[in-house]
Tab-separated table of C-alpha atoms in Angstrom:
chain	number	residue	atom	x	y	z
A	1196	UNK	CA	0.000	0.000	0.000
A	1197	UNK	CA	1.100	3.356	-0.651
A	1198	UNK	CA	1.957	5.816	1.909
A	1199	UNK	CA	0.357	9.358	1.909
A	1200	UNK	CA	0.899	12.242	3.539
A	1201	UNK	CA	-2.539	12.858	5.608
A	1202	UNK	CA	-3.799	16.132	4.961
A	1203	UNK	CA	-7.501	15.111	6.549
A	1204	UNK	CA	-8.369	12.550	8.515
A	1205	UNK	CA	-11.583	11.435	10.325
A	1206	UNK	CA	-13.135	8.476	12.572
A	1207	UNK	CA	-16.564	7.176	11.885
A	1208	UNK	CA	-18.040	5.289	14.660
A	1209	UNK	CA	-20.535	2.249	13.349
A	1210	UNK	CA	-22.412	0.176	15.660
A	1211	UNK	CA	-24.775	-2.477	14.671
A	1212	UNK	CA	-23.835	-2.688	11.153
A	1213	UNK	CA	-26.159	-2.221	8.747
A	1214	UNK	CA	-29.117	-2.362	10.805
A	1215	UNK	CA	-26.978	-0.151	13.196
A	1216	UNK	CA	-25.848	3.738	13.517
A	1217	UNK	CA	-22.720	5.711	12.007
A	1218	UNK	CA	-21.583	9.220	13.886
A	1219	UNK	CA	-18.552	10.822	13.265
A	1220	UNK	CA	-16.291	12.199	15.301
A	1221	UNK	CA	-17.164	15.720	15.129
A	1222	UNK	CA	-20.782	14.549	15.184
A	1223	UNK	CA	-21.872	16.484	11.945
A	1224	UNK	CA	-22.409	12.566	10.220
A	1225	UNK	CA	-25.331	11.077	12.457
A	1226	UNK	CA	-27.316	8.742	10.669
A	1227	UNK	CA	-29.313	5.725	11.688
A	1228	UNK	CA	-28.319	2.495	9.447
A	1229	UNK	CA	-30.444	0.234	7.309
A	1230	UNK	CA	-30.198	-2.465	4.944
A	1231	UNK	CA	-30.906	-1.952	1.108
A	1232	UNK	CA	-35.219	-2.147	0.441
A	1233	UNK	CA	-36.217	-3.248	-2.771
A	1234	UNK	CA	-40.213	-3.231	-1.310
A	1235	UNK	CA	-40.496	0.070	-0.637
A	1236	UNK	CA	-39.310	3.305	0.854
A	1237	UNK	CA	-36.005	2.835	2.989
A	1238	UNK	CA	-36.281	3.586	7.121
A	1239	UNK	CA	-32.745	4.859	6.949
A	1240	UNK	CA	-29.568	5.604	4.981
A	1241	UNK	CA	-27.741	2.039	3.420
A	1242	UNK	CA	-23.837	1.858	3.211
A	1243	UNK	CA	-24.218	2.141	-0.473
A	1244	UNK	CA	-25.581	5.344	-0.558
A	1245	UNK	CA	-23.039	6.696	1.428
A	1246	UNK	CA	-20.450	5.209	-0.581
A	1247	UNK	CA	-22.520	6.798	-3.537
A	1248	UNK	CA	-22.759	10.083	-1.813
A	1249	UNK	CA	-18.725	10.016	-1.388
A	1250	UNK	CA	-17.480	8.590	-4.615
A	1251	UNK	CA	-19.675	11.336	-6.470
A	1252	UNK	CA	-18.874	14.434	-4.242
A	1253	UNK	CA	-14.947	13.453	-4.648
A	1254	UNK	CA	-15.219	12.716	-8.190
A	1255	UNK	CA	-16.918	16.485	-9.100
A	1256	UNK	CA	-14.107	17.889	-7.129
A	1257	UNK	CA	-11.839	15.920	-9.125
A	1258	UNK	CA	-13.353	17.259	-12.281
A	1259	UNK	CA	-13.698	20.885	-11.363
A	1260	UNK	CA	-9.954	20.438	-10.963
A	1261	UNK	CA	-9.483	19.119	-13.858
A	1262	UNK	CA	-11.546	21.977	-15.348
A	1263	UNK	CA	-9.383	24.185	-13.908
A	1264	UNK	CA	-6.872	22.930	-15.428
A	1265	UNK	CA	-7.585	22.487	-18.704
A	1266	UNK	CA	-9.378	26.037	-18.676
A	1267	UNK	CA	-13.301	24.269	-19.159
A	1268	UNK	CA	-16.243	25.841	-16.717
A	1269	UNK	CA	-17.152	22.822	-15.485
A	1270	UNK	CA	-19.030	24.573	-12.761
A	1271	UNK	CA	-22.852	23.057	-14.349
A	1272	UNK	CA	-21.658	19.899	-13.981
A	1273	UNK	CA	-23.453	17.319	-12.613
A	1274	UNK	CA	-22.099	13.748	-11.119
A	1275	UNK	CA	-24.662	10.383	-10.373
A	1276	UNK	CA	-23.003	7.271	-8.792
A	1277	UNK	CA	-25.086	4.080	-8.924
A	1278	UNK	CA	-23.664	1.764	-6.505
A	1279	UNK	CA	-25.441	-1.615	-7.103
A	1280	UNK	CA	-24.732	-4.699	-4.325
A	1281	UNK	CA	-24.897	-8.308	-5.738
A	1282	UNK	CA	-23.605	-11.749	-5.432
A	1283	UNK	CA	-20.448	-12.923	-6.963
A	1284	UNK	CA	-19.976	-15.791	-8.933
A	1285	UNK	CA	-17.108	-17.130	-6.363
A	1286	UNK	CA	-19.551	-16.551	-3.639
A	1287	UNK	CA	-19.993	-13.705	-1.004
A	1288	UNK	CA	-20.893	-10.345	-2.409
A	1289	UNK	CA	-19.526	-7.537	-4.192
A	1290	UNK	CA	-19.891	-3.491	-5.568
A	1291	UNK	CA	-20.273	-2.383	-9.296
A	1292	UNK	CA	-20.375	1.145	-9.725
A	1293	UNK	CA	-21.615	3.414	-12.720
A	1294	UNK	CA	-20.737	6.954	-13.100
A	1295	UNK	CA	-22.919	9.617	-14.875
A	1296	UNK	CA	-21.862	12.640	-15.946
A	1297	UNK	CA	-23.339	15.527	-17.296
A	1298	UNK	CA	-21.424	18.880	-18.290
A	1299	UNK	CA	-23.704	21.331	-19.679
A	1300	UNK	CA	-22.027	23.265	-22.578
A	1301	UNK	CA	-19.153	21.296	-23.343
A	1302	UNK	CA	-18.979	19.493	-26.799
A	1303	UNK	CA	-18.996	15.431	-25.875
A	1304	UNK	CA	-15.165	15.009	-26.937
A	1305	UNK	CA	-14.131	17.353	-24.487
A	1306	UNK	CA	-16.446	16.520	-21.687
A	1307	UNK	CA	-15.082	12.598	-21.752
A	1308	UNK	CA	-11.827	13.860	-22.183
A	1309	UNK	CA	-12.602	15.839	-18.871
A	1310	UNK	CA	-14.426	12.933	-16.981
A	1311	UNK	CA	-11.641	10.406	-18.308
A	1312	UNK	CA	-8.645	12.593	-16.441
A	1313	UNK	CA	-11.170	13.467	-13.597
A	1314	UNK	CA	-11.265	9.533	-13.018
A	1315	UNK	CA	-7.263	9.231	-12.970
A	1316	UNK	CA	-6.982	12.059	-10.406
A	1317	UNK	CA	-10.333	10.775	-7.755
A	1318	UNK	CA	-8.847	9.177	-4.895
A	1319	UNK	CA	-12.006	7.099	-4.794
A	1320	UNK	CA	-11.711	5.860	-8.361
A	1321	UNK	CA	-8.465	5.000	-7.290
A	1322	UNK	CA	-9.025	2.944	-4.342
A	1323	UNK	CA	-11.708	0.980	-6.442
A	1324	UNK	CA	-9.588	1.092	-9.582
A	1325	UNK	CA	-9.456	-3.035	-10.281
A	1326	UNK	CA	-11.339	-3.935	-7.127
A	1327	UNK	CA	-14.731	-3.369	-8.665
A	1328	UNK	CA	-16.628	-3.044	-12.068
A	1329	UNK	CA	-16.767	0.586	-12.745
A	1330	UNK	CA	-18.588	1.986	-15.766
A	1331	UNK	CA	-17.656	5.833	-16.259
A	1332	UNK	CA	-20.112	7.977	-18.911
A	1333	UNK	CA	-20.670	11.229	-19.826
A	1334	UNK	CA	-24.573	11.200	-20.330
């Protein structure tokens, strides 16, 4: 594993797993836990949708860097994460993740140029980078 130099750091406290409760250690992140519904509305937040949540609001900072960068307003942009949970063919369970992303006003070349160096750069596309099926668009 690669070493890093922390510039942020922060402790999550879960108890009771996914039927549990998650509060950080500054308290703003206090949410009650609950397992996936497909049969209606869901009595709490699931692990996936946090992990949604954080892949998507690291991967827009990623590409308003990028934007930056490369002189683009990316400022419109938009980013969806679909985090699905399913069985693996080995057994157990795994993630697959699909990545939407819109960027008003920029011709389609650009914009996937944009997302594709925006997915380099995202520390969480990095972490998951060969771990997981991830399917990056520009819709």
């Amino acid at each position: 594993m690669a070493k890093i130099t922390p510039r942020y750091s922060t402790t999550v406290t879960v108890t009771g797993g996914r039927e549990g409760h998650a509060v950080s250690d500054d308290g703003v992140l206090d949410v009650q836990l609950r397992r996936p519904k497909t049969d209606g509305p869901n009595e709490g937040t699931n692990p996936e949708q946090l992990f949604a949540a954080a892949w998507g609001a690291c991967f827009q900072g990623a590409l308003m860097a990028v934007g930056r960068q490369s002189d683009v307003d990316v400022s419109g942009s938009t980013v969806k994460v679909e985090v699905a949970l399913g069985a693996e063919p080995e057994g157990g369970f795994g993630l697959a993740a699909k990545i939407m992303v819109e960027i008003p006003g920029v011709d389609r070349e650009k914009a996937q140029e944009l997302v594709n160096a925006a997915h380099a750069a995202c520390p969480y596309s990095k972490a998951t980078r060969g771990n997981i099926d991830v399917e990056v668009l520009v819709v």
